[in-house]
Amino acid sequence: MCTAITYQTRDHYFGRNLDVPASYGESVVVTPRNFPLPFRRMPALERHYALLGVALTARNYPLYYDAVNEAGLAMAGLNFPGNADYKPEVPGQDNVTPFELIPWLLGRCASLAEARAALERLSLVRIPFSPDLPLAPLHWLLADRTGAAIVVECVAEGLRIYDNPVGVLTNNPPFPFHREHLAHFLHLTRETPASRFAPGVELRPCSLGLGAFGLPGDLSSASRFVRAAFVKGNAVSGGSEAESVHQFFHILDAVAQPRGCAVAGDAGYEHTVYASCCNLERGLYYYTTYENRQITCVDLRREQLDHDQLAVYPMLHRPQIVLQNGPEGPQMRKFSQPS
C-alpha cells in the first residue's frame, strides 16, 4: 500500500510513501530528452521532456513508480488491486499499457491541463512488460505547479478522471469513496475544543490535541487517506527549501508504516521502503529509505538533459548517523548493511 500527497509553501511539492514488503531494486533514474521511449502500440518518443524519479530499470527501460518532468508535471502510481481493470485495444484510441503511462504522459505533457487532454484519448490496455513482470493494478495521482491535482483510475466502467482538491491518494476503495468519507471527520480541528458536552457540566481539556480526537490511526488505506489529509491540511511550514522539504517528510511520516505492523502474507511485513519529495519548480528529487533516514537529493538540472542514455543512481540504504561528540567534532558514521 502507499500514500501520495501534494504540498505548497513558496514552491509546489509532490511525493509519496512506497509501502511494500521489500525493495524491488529500484533506483533514482533520470531519463534525458533524447533517450528513445518506445511504446508497445504507440509511436516512440525520440525526443521528449526529461524525467526524474524512482524506477525499476528492466531491459534498459525505466519502469517508473513516480516521477516529475522538467516542466513540473508529477505523477505517482499506487496499488489498486481488485479495482484496476485494464482493457483490450481500442481502434482510434491512444492504446498505452499501464507500465508506459508515466513516461508517455510526462514525456509529452507540460501541465495538468495537457495531461487531462491526453487522457481523454487514452485506453489503458492489458499488455504486460514481460512474462516475469506482469501488470501491476494501479491508479495514479498527478499534479503540477498550479497546485491542482487529479486522480486517474481505470475501472470496469472505463477510464475515470477526478479532480482532487485534497491532494492526497492512498489505495482501495476508489477515489470517490475517499473524497466522501472525509465528511465523517468534518468535526476534527487542530484547536482545543470548547466544552459542549451538556449544559451545566463544566469540563476542562486534559491534553492538547483533543480537537483531533477520533482521527484514524490504523494503517488501512481509508484511514491513511483521512490522516494524511488532516495532517497536510493543518501543517505549518516556513517557505525555505529546507523547511518545506522537512515538513513534507514529517507529513509522510504521519502515515508511514513500520515493519512488523501489517503482515503481507508469505511476503513478510509491509513497510515504507522509501519516501520521496519533489520540488516541481526546481526539479529536485529528495528521498529517504527505511534504513537510511538521511535525506538524499538528485538535481535534474545538474544532468546533461540532452543526452540519450539513462542516468541511474542506486538508492542509499545504508544507515548514516552523525556522532556529535568527540575530539574530531561531528562525524558521519555509516553502518554495514545486515547480512
Short mmCIF file of C-alpha atoms in Angstrom, two decimals:
data_model
loop_
_atom_site.label_atom_id
_atom_site.label_comp_id
_atom_site.label_asym_id
_atom_site.label_seq_id
_atom_site.Cartn_x
_atom_site.Cartn_y
_atom_site.Cartn_z
CA MET A 1 0.00 0.00 0.00
CA CYS A 2 1.11 3.61 -0.47
CA THR A 3 0.28 7.25 0.19
CA ALA A 4 0.93 10.19 -2.18
CA ILE A 5 0.46 13.89 -1.40
CA THR A 6 0.90 17.37 -2.80
CA TYR A 7 2.05 20.34 -0.71
CA GLN A 8 2.64 24.05 -1.25
CA THR A 9 4.75 26.67 0.51
CA ARG A 10 6.72 29.07 -1.66
CA ASP A 11 7.11 26.24 -4.21
CA HIS A 12 4.98 23.21 -5.06
CA TYR A 13 5.92 19.75 -3.82
CA PHE A 14 4.82 16.22 -4.70
CA GLY A 15 5.82 12.86 -3.25
CA ARG A 16 4.84 9.56 -1.77
CA ASN A 17 5.49 6.66 0.57
CA LEU A 18 6.07 3.32 -1.13
CA ASP A 19 4.72 0.69 1.28
CA VAL A 20 5.58 -2.87 0.22
CA PRO A 21 7.13 -5.92 1.89
CA ALA A 22 10.55 -5.49 0.21
CA SER A 23 12.51 -3.36 -2.21
CA TYR A 24 12.47 -4.47 -5.84
CA GLY A 25 15.88 -2.97 -6.62
CA GLU A 26 14.52 0.44 -7.64
CA SER A 27 16.85 3.40 -8.24
CA VAL A 28 16.56 7.12 -8.87
CA VAL A 29 16.54 7.35 -12.67
CA VAL A 30 16.96 10.33 -14.99
CA THR A 31 15.54 9.88 -18.49
CA PRO A 32 17.10 12.62 -20.65
CA ARG A 33 15.34 14.27 -23.57
CA ASN A 34 16.95 12.17 -26.30
CA PHE A 35 16.58 8.74 -24.71
CA PRO A 36 14.18 6.92 -27.07
CA LEU A 37 10.98 5.89 -25.29
CA PRO A 38 9.35 3.03 -27.23
CA PHE A 39 5.73 2.04 -26.64
CA ARG A 40 4.03 -1.25 -27.48
CA ARG A 41 1.15 0.22 -29.51
CA MET A 42 2.12 3.88 -29.95
CA PRO A 43 4.92 5.64 -31.87
CA ALA A 44 8.13 6.04 -29.91
CA LEU A 45 9.07 9.38 -28.38
CA GLU A 46 12.50 10.09 -29.79
CA ARG A 47 12.68 13.48 -28.05
CA HIS A 48 10.61 14.47 -25.03
CA TYR A 49 10.68 16.23 -21.67
CA ALA A 50 13.37 14.96 -19.32
CA LEU A 51 12.10 12.83 -16.41
CA LEU A 52 13.40 12.24 -12.89
CA GLY A 53 12.01 9.73 -10.40
CA VAL A 54 12.22 6.27 -8.89
CA ALA A 55 12.09 3.37 -11.32
CA LEU A 56 12.99 -0.25 -11.78
CA THR A 57 15.17 -0.41 -14.89
CA ALA A 58 14.46 -3.53 -16.91
CA ARG A 59 15.99 -4.13 -20.35
CA ASN A 60 17.13 -0.50 -20.33
CA TYR A 61 13.55 0.71 -19.89
CA PRO A 62 12.56 2.87 -16.88
CA LEU A 63 9.53 1.37 -15.14
CA TYR A 64 8.69 4.45 -13.08
CA TYR A 65 6.89 4.25 -9.74
CA ASP A 66 6.74 8.04 -9.56
CA ALA A 67 8.43 10.86 -11.44
CA VAL A 68 8.49 14.57 -12.28
CA ASN A 69 9.38 16.09 -15.63
CA GLU A 70 11.40 19.22 -16.31
CA ALA A 71 8.19 21.24 -16.84
CA GLY A 72 6.99 20.46 -13.29
CA LEU A 73 4.32 17.83 -14.02
CA ALA A 74 4.49 14.96 -11.50
CA MET A 75 2.84 11.56 -11.30
CA ALA A 76 2.78 8.54 -8.98
CA GLY A 77 1.25 5.09 -9.35
CA LEU A 78 -0.31 3.47 -6.26
CA ASN A 79 -1.56 -0.05 -5.68
CA PHE A 80 -5.24 -0.53 -6.63
CA PRO A 81 -5.89 -4.31 -6.54
CA GLY A 82 -9.35 -5.63 -7.32
CA ASN A 83 -10.46 -2.34 -8.87
CA ALA A 84 -7.93 -1.67 -11.63
CA ASP A 85 -9.41 -3.08 -14.84
CA TYR A 86 -7.29 -2.69 -17.96
CA LYS A 87 -8.90 -3.05 -21.39
CA PRO A 88 -8.39 -4.61 -24.81
CA GLU A 89 -7.03 -2.36 -27.54
CA VAL A 90 -9.49 0.17 -28.95
CA PRO A 91 -9.10 1.31 -32.59
CA GLY A 92 -8.72 5.06 -32.87
CA GLN A 93 -7.63 5.48 -29.24
CA ASP A 94 -4.15 6.02 -27.82
CA ASN A 95 -3.50 2.48 -26.62
CA VAL A 96 -0.94 2.66 -23.82
CA THR A 97 0.00 -0.03 -21.32
CA PRO A 98 -0.03 0.83 -17.60
CA PHE A 99 3.75 0.48 -17.25
CA GLU A 100 4.15 3.05 -20.05
CA LEU A 101 1.70 5.60 -18.65
CA ILE A 102 4.13 7.72 -16.61
CA PRO A 103 6.74 8.16 -19.39
CA TRP A 104 4.00 8.54 -22.01
CA LEU A 105 2.29 11.41 -20.14
CA LEU A 106 5.32 13.09 -18.57
CA GLY A 107 7.31 12.78 -21.77
CA ARG A 108 4.82 14.83 -23.79
CA CYS A 109 2.79 16.96 -21.33
CA ALA A 110 3.98 20.14 -19.61
CA SER A 111 0.92 20.73 -17.44
CA LEU A 112 -2.06 19.09 -15.81
CA ALA A 113 -4.32 20.60 -18.49
CA GLU A 114 -2.27 18.96 -21.25
CA ALA A 115 -2.26 15.65 -19.36
CA ARG A 116 -6.04 15.75 -18.93
CA ALA A 117 -6.49 16.36 -22.67
CA ALA A 118 -4.18 13.43 -23.47
CA LEU A 119 -6.07 11.18 -21.07
CA GLU A 120 -9.33 11.86 -22.91
CA ARG A 121 -7.93 9.87 -25.86
CA LEU A 122 -6.35 7.13 -23.74
CA SER A 123 -7.12 3.43 -23.49
CA LEU A 124 -5.10 1.54 -20.85
CA VAL A 125 -4.54 -1.87 -22.42
CA ARG A 126 -3.72 -5.27 -20.95
CA ILE A 127 -0.17 -5.77 -22.23
CA PRO A 128 2.42 -6.79 -19.60
CA PHE A 129 6.04 -5.73 -19.79
CA SER A 130 7.20 -9.35 -19.87
CA PRO A 131 6.11 -12.78 -18.57
CA ASP A 132 8.20 -12.26 -15.43
CA LEU A 133 6.94 -8.68 -14.91
CA PRO A 134 3.12 -8.78 -15.08
CA LEU A 135 0.97 -5.69 -14.90
CA ALA A 136 0.53 -4.08 -11.51
CA PRO A 137 -3.01 -2.97 -10.58
CA LEU A 138 -2.60 0.79 -10.17
CA HIS A 139 -4.29 4.15 -10.03
CA TRP A 140 -2.43 7.46 -10.31
CA LEU A 141 -2.10 10.91 -8.74
CA LEU A 142 -0.97 13.78 -11.00
CA ALA A 143 -0.15 17.38 -10.07
CA ASP A 144 1.68 20.38 -11.48
CA ARG A 145 2.93 23.86 -10.49
CA THR A 146 -0.59 25.31 -10.37
CA GLY A 147 -1.28 23.37 -7.16
CA ALA A 148 -4.09 21.38 -8.80
CA ALA A 149 -4.22 17.58 -8.78
CA ILE A 150 -6.22 14.82 -10.46
CA VAL A 151 -6.69 11.09 -9.93
CA VAL A 152 -6.77 8.60 -12.82
CA GLU A 153 -8.49 5.23 -12.35
CA CYS A 154 -9.18 2.58 -14.97
CA VAL A 155 -12.07 0.54 -13.57
CA ALA A 156 -14.67 -1.83 -15.00
CA GLU A 157 -16.80 1.12 -16.17
CA GLY A 158 -13.87 2.67 -18.06
CA LEU A 159 -11.24 5.35 -17.51
CA ARG A 160 -12.20 7.87 -14.83
CA ILE A 161 -10.53 11.23 -14.15
CA TYR A 162 -11.32 13.02 -10.89
CA ASP A 163 -10.35 16.46 -9.66
CA ASN A 164 -8.57 16.04 -6.33
CA PRO A 165 -8.76 19.23 -4.23
CA VAL A 166 -7.42 17.33 -1.20
CA GLY A 167 -4.11 16.48 -2.91
CA VAL A 168 -3.96 13.02 -1.29
CA LEU A 169 -4.24 9.50 -2.68
CA THR A 170 -3.91 6.10 -0.99
CA ASN A 171 -5.27 2.76 -2.23
CA ASN A 172 -8.65 0.99 -2.24
CA PRO A 173 -11.54 1.80 -2.38
CA PRO A 174 -11.81 4.04 -5.49
CA PHE A 175 -11.22 7.76 -5.07
CA PRO A 176 -14.89 8.85 -4.83
CA PHE A 177 -15.21 6.83 -1.61
CA HIS A 178 -12.22 8.59 -0.02
CA ARG A 179 -13.50 12.03 -1.01
CA GLU A 180 -16.93 11.37 0.52
CA HIS A 181 -15.52 9.54 3.55
CA LEU A 182 -13.79 12.75 4.69
CA ALA A 183 -17.19 14.16 5.65
CA HIS A 184 -17.27 11.73 8.58
CA PHE A 185 -14.43 13.72 10.13
CA LEU A 186 -15.53 17.29 9.40
CA HIS A 187 -15.73 17.98 13.14
CA LEU A 188 -11.98 17.43 13.66
CA THR A 189 -9.87 20.51 14.37
CA ARG A 190 -6.37 21.40 15.47
CA GLU A 191 -7.85 23.78 18.05
CA THR A 192 -8.62 22.88 21.66
CA PRO A 193 -12.37 22.22 21.65
CA ALA A 194 -14.85 24.10 23.81
CA SER A 195 -16.99 22.07 26.20
CA ARG A 196 -20.34 21.27 24.56
CA PHE A 197 -20.95 18.00 26.40
CA ALA A 198 -24.04 19.11 28.32
CA PRO A 199 -25.42 22.40 29.68
CA GLY A 200 -24.22 22.98 33.20
CA VAL A 201 -21.46 20.37 33.03
CA GLU A 202 -18.07 22.04 33.23
CA LEU A 203 -15.34 20.03 31.54
CA ARG A 204 -11.75 21.08 31.04
CA PRO A 205 -9.43 19.67 28.37
CA CYS A 206 -6.86 17.32 29.84
CA SER A 207 -4.50 17.49 26.87
CA LEU A 208 -3.63 19.38 23.72
CA GLY A 209 -4.81 17.70 20.53
CA LEU A 210 -8.31 16.82 21.71
CA GLY A 211 -9.75 18.63 18.70
CA ALA A 212 -8.48 15.75 16.56
CA PHE A 213 -9.81 13.04 18.87
CA GLY A 214 -11.12 10.28 16.61
CA LEU A 215 -8.60 10.82 13.82
CA PRO A 216 -7.96 7.30 12.45
CA GLY A 217 -4.65 5.81 13.50
CA ASP A 218 -4.64 2.42 11.79
CA LEU A 219 -2.74 1.52 8.62
CA SER A 220 -5.69 0.88 6.29
CA SER A 221 -5.82 2.93 3.11
CA ALA A 222 -9.08 4.65 4.12
CA SER A 223 -7.59 5.71 7.46
CA ARG A 224 -4.30 6.82 5.92
CA PHE A 225 -6.22 8.99 3.46
CA VAL A 226 -8.05 10.79 6.29
CA ARG A 227 -4.93 11.14 8.43
CA ALA A 228 -2.79 12.41 5.55
CA ALA A 229 -5.47 14.92 4.53
CA PHE A 230 -5.78 16.22 8.11
CA VAL A 231 -2.04 16.47 8.76
CA LYS A 232 -1.29 18.01 5.36
CA GLY A 233 -4.20 20.46 5.61
CA ASN A 234 -3.08 21.70 9.02
CA ALA A 235 0.70 21.55 8.58
CA VAL A 236 2.53 24.86 9.02
CA SER A 237 5.92 25.42 7.41
CA GLY A 238 8.30 28.23 6.63
CA GLY A 239 8.88 28.94 2.96
CA SER A 240 12.54 27.98 2.70
CA GLU A 241 13.52 24.86 0.80
CA ALA A 242 14.87 23.12 3.90
CA GLU A 243 11.77 23.94 5.99
CA SER A 244 9.41 22.87 3.20
CA VAL A 245 11.15 19.59 2.47
CA HIS A 246 11.48 18.60 6.11
CA GLN A 247 7.82 19.41 6.74
CA PHE A 248 6.84 17.35 3.70
CA PHE A 249 8.63 14.32 5.12
CA HIS A 250 7.02 14.89 8.52
CA ILE A 251 3.60 14.75 6.83
CA LEU A 252 4.52 11.46 5.16
CA ASP A 253 5.83 10.18 8.50
CA ALA A 254 2.29 10.53 9.87
CA VAL A 255 1.19 7.71 7.53
CA ALA A 256 4.44 5.73 7.31
CA GLN A 257 4.41 2.02 8.08
CA PRO A 258 6.92 0.45 10.49
CA ARG A 259 7.99 -3.07 9.62
CA GLY A 260 6.03 -5.64 11.61
CA CYS A 261 2.63 -3.93 11.97
CA ALA A 262 1.00 -5.19 8.76
CA VAL A 263 1.51 -8.79 7.64
CA ALA A 264 1.63 -9.18 3.86
CA GLY A 265 1.17 -12.95 3.69
CA ASP A 266 4.25 -15.01 2.93
CA ALA A 267 5.98 -11.89 1.54
CA GLY A 268 6.69 -10.57 5.03
CA TYR A 269 5.66 -7.26 6.54
CA GLU A 270 4.56 -4.21 4.63
CA HIS A 271 6.67 -1.15 5.47
CA THR A 272 7.66 2.19 3.96
CA VAL A 273 10.56 1.16 1.72
CA TYR A 274 11.14 4.77 0.64
CA ALA A 275 9.56 8.20 0.90
CA SER A 276 10.03 10.91 -1.72
CA CYS A 277 9.52 14.64 -2.16
CA CYS A 278 9.89 16.54 -5.47
CA ASN A 279 10.20 20.31 -5.82
CA LEU A 280 8.19 20.86 -9.02
CA GLU A 281 9.68 24.29 -9.73
CA ARG A 282 13.33 23.33 -9.30
CA GLY A 283 13.48 19.70 -10.42
CA LEU A 284 14.82 18.42 -7.10
CA TYR A 285 14.01 14.84 -6.07
CA TYR A 286 14.54 14.09 -2.37
CA TYR A 287 14.17 10.69 -0.76
CA THR A 288 14.71 8.68 2.40
CA THR A 289 14.74 4.91 2.77
CA TYR A 290 13.57 2.66 5.58
CA GLU A 291 17.14 2.00 6.70
CA ASN A 292 18.55 5.47 5.98
CA ARG A 293 16.63 8.48 7.30
CA GLN A 294 19.20 10.92 5.92
CA ILE A 295 17.54 12.98 3.15
CA THR A 296 19.27 12.44 -0.20
CA CYS A 297 18.73 14.65 -3.26
CA VAL A 298 19.15 14.23 -7.03
CA ASP A 299 19.04 17.50 -9.00
CA LEU A 300 17.60 17.22 -12.51
CA ARG A 301 19.30 20.43 -13.62
CA ARG A 302 22.74 19.03 -12.83
CA GLU A 303 22.21 16.36 -15.50
CA GLN A 304 23.05 16.54 -19.19
CA LEU A 305 19.42 16.72 -20.27
CA ASP A 306 20.12 16.38 -23.99
CA HIS A 307 21.90 13.04 -23.58
CA ASP A 308 20.45 9.79 -24.90
CA GLN A 309 21.31 7.39 -22.05
CA LEU A 310 19.62 6.81 -18.70
CA ALA A 311 21.38 8.07 -15.58
CA VAL A 312 20.80 5.60 -12.74
CA TYR A 313 21.53 6.36 -9.08
CA PRO A 314 21.09 3.40 -6.69
CA MET A 315 19.15 4.45 -3.60
CA LEU A 316 21.25 4.83 -0.44
CA HIS A 317 20.01 2.28 2.06
CA ARG A 318 22.98 2.12 4.46
CA PRO A 319 22.20 3.85 7.77
CA GLN A 320 24.01 7.15 8.32
CA ILE A 321 24.17 8.64 11.80
CA VAL A 322 26.09 11.73 12.93
CA LEU A 323 28.27 11.15 16.01
CA GLN A 324 28.20 14.59 17.59
CA ASN A 325 30.72 14.40 20.40
CA GLY A 326 34.45 13.63 20.30
CA PRO A 327 37.70 15.49 19.61
CA GLU A 328 37.15 15.47 15.84
CA GLY A 329 33.74 17.18 16.10
CA PRO A 330 30.58 15.91 14.38
CA GLN A 331 31.25 12.97 12.06
CA MET A 332 29.03 10.88 9.85
CA ARG A 333 29.06 7.20 10.72
CA LYS A 334 27.98 4.68 8.10
CA PHE A 335 26.89 1.24 9.20
CA SER A 336 27.24 -2.00 7.30
CA GLN A 337 24.13 -3.49 5.76
CA PRO A 338 22.82 -6.51 7.67
CA SER A 339 23.64 -9.82 6.03
#
